[in-house]
């Protein structure tokens, strides 16, 4: 398996623009997680899905952030409108059968909002 | 949620040295995983170790769930071991601590 795939790897945008990050989990994994990593806050969980259904979105910072998982092999994290404080590395991860199972991380998307 | 404290926060090693990283948890360990984040930002799975001891090459890990801690041993360290080490535990979702920053010098 190719592992968790994320795109783009780098994104530079201007404040106010819409940003869409994409993730393809490992085939057969039931759980998908979105994390954000910043120097100030470290790695924090934003939202996770089980079988395409959002289970816990308590980490989503505000309404500007939304995540979807239309099918088992694809998820998006959208920020609209983006702000400079959204600059961070966004990771996607997946696990096999339970949220507490071993997680496998993608390479991350480095987002810079100017 | 469960709180994790990692020690030491920073570690500088000379190549070839051995070291031990520790994670203490506020509650009984449930599903612990050790990660290495390399200097390029990639998060690499090292061990999934809710309890017991595992070894993989120069690395080994021990978790004592009832005592609420886990240890990561690095033997004969190499410069490629540099990076940040995390040990999140999960009560339904992983909670990451601040990590241990490791620098291995040639």
Tab-separated table of C-alpha atoms in Angstrom:
chain	number	residue	atom	x	y	z
A	1	UNK	CA	0.000	0.000	0.000
A	2	UNK	CA	1.160	3.534	-0.709
A	3	UNK	CA	0.307	4.744	2.771
A	4	UNK	CA	-1.732	7.832	3.539
A	5	UNK	CA	-1.586	10.303	0.671
A	6	UNK	CA	-2.047	14.031	1.093
A	7	UNK	CA	-2.186	16.834	-1.431
A	8	UNK	CA	-0.952	19.385	-1.972
A	9	UNK	CA	2.306	19.051	-0.027
A	10	UNK	CA	2.700	22.821	0.118
A	11	UNK	CA	0.129	25.554	-0.254
A	12	UNK	CA	0.679	29.289	-0.185
A	13	UNK	CA	-2.372	31.485	-0.355
A	14	UNK	CA	-3.525	34.948	0.530
A	15	UNK	CA	-5.750	35.849	3.418
A	16	UNK	CA	-9.414	35.483	2.544
A	17	UNK	CA	-8.934	32.762	-0.035
A	18	UNK	CA	-10.486	29.326	0.203
A	19	UNK	CA	-8.101	26.452	0.853
A	20	UNK	CA	-8.861	22.768	0.298
A	21	UNK	CA	-6.607	20.037	1.621
A	22	UNK	CA	-7.023	16.463	0.454
A	23	UNK	CA	-6.378	13.077	1.950
A	24	UNK	CA	-6.557	9.484	0.792
A	25	UNK	CA	-6.385	7.034	3.713
A	26	UNK	CA	-4.868	3.580	3.619
A	27	UNK	CA	-7.225	1.231	1.826
A	28	UNK	CA	-9.400	-0.724	4.250
A	29	UNK	CA	-8.924	1.649	7.166
A	30	UNK	CA	-12.186	2.625	8.826
A	31	UNK	CA	-10.946	5.716	10.676
A	32	UNK	CA	-9.566	8.962	9.319
A	33	UNK	CA	-8.118	11.801	11.371
A	34	UNK	CA	-7.176	15.395	10.614
A	35	UNK	CA	-4.491	17.027	12.780
A	36	UNK	CA	-2.884	20.438	12.796
A	37	UNK	CA	0.649	21.139	14.012
A	38	UNK	CA	1.931	24.559	15.015
A	39	UNK	CA	4.862	25.675	17.118
A	40	UNK	CA	2.557	27.209	19.700
A	41	UNK	CA	0.005	24.426	20.095
A	42	UNK	CA	1.867	21.331	18.956
A	43	UNK	CA	-0.082	18.510	17.341
A	44	UNK	CA	-3.811	18.780	17.892
A	45	UNK	CA	-6.661	16.659	16.619
A	46	UNK	CA	-9.212	18.595	14.597
A	47	UNK	CA	-11.755	15.967	13.596
A	48	UNK	CA	-12.046	12.262	12.940
A	49	UNK	CA	-14.336	10.046	10.888
A	50	UNK	CA	-15.506	6.459	11.217
A	51	UNK	CA	-16.737	4.847	8.017
A	52	UNK	CA	-17.073	8.290	6.429
A	53	UNK	CA	-19.155	9.705	9.287
A	54	UNK	CA	-17.744	12.531	11.436
A	55	UNK	CA	-17.486	11.297	15.023
A	56	UNK	CA	-15.795	14.112	16.910
A	57	UNK	CA	-15.244	17.600	15.529
A	58	UNK	CA	-14.623	19.273	18.875
A	59	UNK	CA	-11.118	20.209	17.793
A	60	UNK	CA	-12.229	22.207	14.777
A	61	UNK	CA	-11.208	25.745	15.658
A	62	UNK	CA	-14.150	27.653	14.212
A	63	UNK	CA	-16.798	27.716	11.547
A	64	UNK	CA	-14.305	28.657	8.890
A	65	UNK	CA	-13.086	25.058	9.020
A	66	UNK	CA	-15.092	22.198	7.548
A	67	UNK	CA	-14.255	18.593	6.733
A	68	UNK	CA	-15.983	16.017	4.603
A	69	UNK	CA	-15.498	12.407	3.714
A	70	UNK	CA	-17.686	11.588	0.709
A	71	UNK	CA	-16.343	8.053	0.413
A	72	UNK	CA	-13.956	5.634	2.072
A	73	UNK	CA	-10.982	6.727	0.009
A	74	UNK	CA	-11.174	10.497	0.105
A	75	UNK	CA	-11.491	13.324	2.597
A	76	UNK	CA	-11.156	17.092	2.406
A	77	UNK	CA	-10.423	19.784	4.943
A	78	UNK	CA	-11.571	23.206	3.809
A	79	UNK	CA	-10.789	26.606	5.251
A	80	UNK	CA	-12.924	29.485	4.060
A	81	UNK	CA	-11.919	32.249	4.412
A	82	UNK	CA	-8.311	31.554	5.352
A	83	UNK	CA	-6.396	33.723	7.828
A	84	UNK	CA	-2.662	34.039	8.561
A	85	UNK	CA	-3.130	32.253	11.908
A	86	UNK	CA	-4.238	29.159	9.995
A	87	UNK	CA	-0.668	28.715	8.787
A	88	UNK	CA	0.430	25.300	10.001
A	89	UNK	CA	1.184	21.774	8.876
A	90	UNK	CA	-1.979	19.730	8.459
A	91	UNK	CA	-1.686	15.982	8.813
A	92	UNK	CA	-4.105	13.279	7.857
A	93	UNK	CA	-3.921	9.855	9.509
A	94	UNK	CA	-5.864	6.627	9.346
A	95	UNK	CA	-6.353	3.567	11.523
A	96	UNK	CA	-7.784	0.163	10.811
A	97	UNK	CA	-10.769	-0.717	13.011
A	98	UNK	CA	-10.840	1.543	16.071
A	99	UNK	CA	-9.920	5.140	16.814
A	100	UNK	CA	-7.429	3.804	19.329
A	101	UNK	CA	-5.727	1.469	16.874
A	102	UNK	CA	-2.269	2.212	15.526
A	103	UNK	CA	-2.383	5.364	13.429
A	104	UNK	CA	-0.479	5.958	10.215
A	105	UNK	CA	0.230	9.500	9.191
A	106	UNK	CA	0.495	11.116	5.790
A	107	UNK	CA	3.363	13.440	4.854
A	108	UNK	CA	1.366	16.548	5.764
A	109	UNK	CA	0.424	19.732	3.934
A	110	UNK	CA	2.362	22.855	4.856
A	111	UNK	CA	-0.062	25.761	4.600
A	112	UNK	CA	1.092	29.359	4.542
A	113	UNK	CA	-1.513	32.103	4.548
A	114	UNK	CA	-0.086	35.514	3.710
B	1	UNK	CA	-8.539	13.701	28.532
B	2	UNK	CA	-5.415	11.853	29.527
B	3	UNK	CA	-2.352	14.063	30.015
B	4	UNK	CA	1.131	13.030	28.920
B	5	UNK	CA	4.406	14.385	30.258
B	6	UNK	CA	7.563	13.636	28.299
B	7	UNK	CA	11.084	13.803	29.625
B	8	UNK	CA	13.571	15.091	29.024
B	9	UNK	CA	12.182	17.906	26.894
B	10	UNK	CA	15.501	18.181	25.049
B	11	UNK	CA	18.372	15.771	24.601
B	12	UNK	CA	21.720	16.217	22.904
B	13	UNK	CA	23.657	13.047	22.184
B	14	UNK	CA	26.946	12.254	20.598
B	15	UNK	CA	26.716	9.654	17.878
B	16	UNK	CA	27.037	6.183	19.363
B	17	UNK	CA	25.591	7.079	22.761
B	18	UNK	CA	22.589	5.363	24.356
B	19	UNK	CA	19.597	7.152	25.807
B	20	UNK	CA	16.196	6.663	27.381
B	21	UNK	CA	13.106	8.761	26.781
B	22	UNK	CA	10.195	8.614	29.188
B	23	UNK	CA	6.477	9.299	29.041
B	24	UNK	CA	4.339	9.604	32.148
B	25	UNK	CA	0.562	9.588	31.922
B	26	UNK	CA	-2.132	10.970	34.166
B	27	UNK	CA	-4.117	7.755	33.952
B	28	UNK	CA	-3.620	4.110	33.109
B	29	UNK	CA	-2.141	3.653	29.655
B	30	UNK	CA	-4.618	2.432	27.096
B	31	UNK	CA	-3.222	2.383	23.555
B	32	UNK	CA	0.202	3.944	23.361
B	33	UNK	CA	2.183	4.657	20.245
B	34	UNK	CA	5.708	6.013	19.803
B	35	UNK	CA	6.407	8.292	16.853
B	36	UNK	CA	9.537	9.909	15.503
B	37	UNK	CA	9.082	13.191	13.668
B	38	UNK	CA	12.189	13.658	11.553
B	39	UNK	CA	13.685	17.060	10.715
B	40	UNK	CA	11.655	17.097	7.485
B	41	UNK	CA	8.427	16.864	9.469
B	42	UNK	CA	7.463	13.304	8.617
B	43	UNK	CA	5.788	11.345	11.413
B	44	UNK	CA	7.149	7.822	11.499
B	45	UNK	CA	5.580	4.983	13.460
B	46	UNK	CA	8.067	3.374	15.808
B	47	UNK	CA	5.975	1.196	18.083
B	48	UNK	CA	2.385	0.482	18.937
B	49	UNK	CA	2.837	-0.702	22.500
B	50	UNK	CA	-0.107	-0.671	24.932
B	51	UNK	CA	1.922	-2.898	27.257
B	52	UNK	CA	5.053	-5.021	27.412
B	53	UNK	CA	8.319	-4.656	25.537
B	54	UNK	CA	9.087	-4.504	21.838
B	55	UNK	CA	12.332	-4.166	19.950
B	56	UNK	CA	13.117	-3.021	16.446
B	57	UNK	CA	16.792	-2.814	15.605
B	58	UNK	CA	18.489	-0.229	17.793
B	59	UNK	CA	15.207	0.899	19.289
B	60	UNK	CA	13.147	-0.749	21.972
B	61	UNK	CA	10.144	0.323	24.016
B	62	UNK	CA	8.591	-0.756	27.270
B	63	UNK	CA	5.167	0.190	28.570
B	64	UNK	CA	3.959	-0.507	32.094
B	65	UNK	CA	0.311	0.381	31.752
B	66	UNK	CA	-0.628	0.043	35.413
B	67	UNK	CA	2.298	2.254	36.434
B	68	UNK	CA	1.291	4.788	33.780
B	69	UNK	CA	4.583	5.152	31.953
B	70	UNK	CA	6.435	4.124	28.841
B	71	UNK	CA	10.132	4.183	27.958
B	72	UNK	CA	11.887	4.379	24.603
B	73	UNK	CA	15.487	3.174	24.437
B	74	UNK	CA	17.796	4.357	21.697
B	75	UNK	CA	21.056	2.451	21.512
B	76	UNK	CA	24.110	3.398	19.469
B	77	UNK	CA	22.417	6.602	18.363
B	78	UNK	CA	22.907	7.887	14.834
B	79	UNK	CA	22.419	11.331	13.340
B	80	UNK	CA	19.295	10.019	11.626
B	81	UNK	CA	17.745	9.602	15.072
B	82	UNK	CA	17.539	13.380	15.378
B	83	UNK	CA	14.051	14.820	15.568
B	84	UNK	CA	11.141	14.908	17.973
B	85	UNK	CA	9.738	11.847	19.697
B	86	UNK	CA	6.074	11.641	20.685
B	87	UNK	CA	4.176	9.077	22.739
B	88	UNK	CA	0.443	9.756	22.418
B	89	UNK	CA	-2.023	7.584	24.217
B	90	UNK	CA	-5.617	7.198	23.277
B	91	UNK	CA	-8.923	7.067	25.004
B	92	UNK	CA	-10.715	7.039	21.705
B	93	UNK	CA	-8.365	9.549	20.102
B	94	UNK	CA	-4.681	10.235	20.434
B	95	UNK	CA	-3.521	13.063	22.679
B	96	UNK	CA	-0.041	14.309	21.802
B	97	UNK	CA	2.333	15.855	24.322
B	98	UNK	CA	5.104	18.353	23.684
B	99	UNK	CA	7.566	15.671	22.659
B	100	UNK	CA	11.270	15.168	23.322
B	101	UNK	CA	13.590	17.023	20.953
B	102	UNK	CA	16.637	14.858	20.221
B	103	UNK	CA	19.778	16.094	18.501
B	104	UNK	CA	22.474	13.561	17.672
B	105	UNK	CA	25.794	15.147	16.801
B	106	UNK	CA	28.478	13.450	14.669
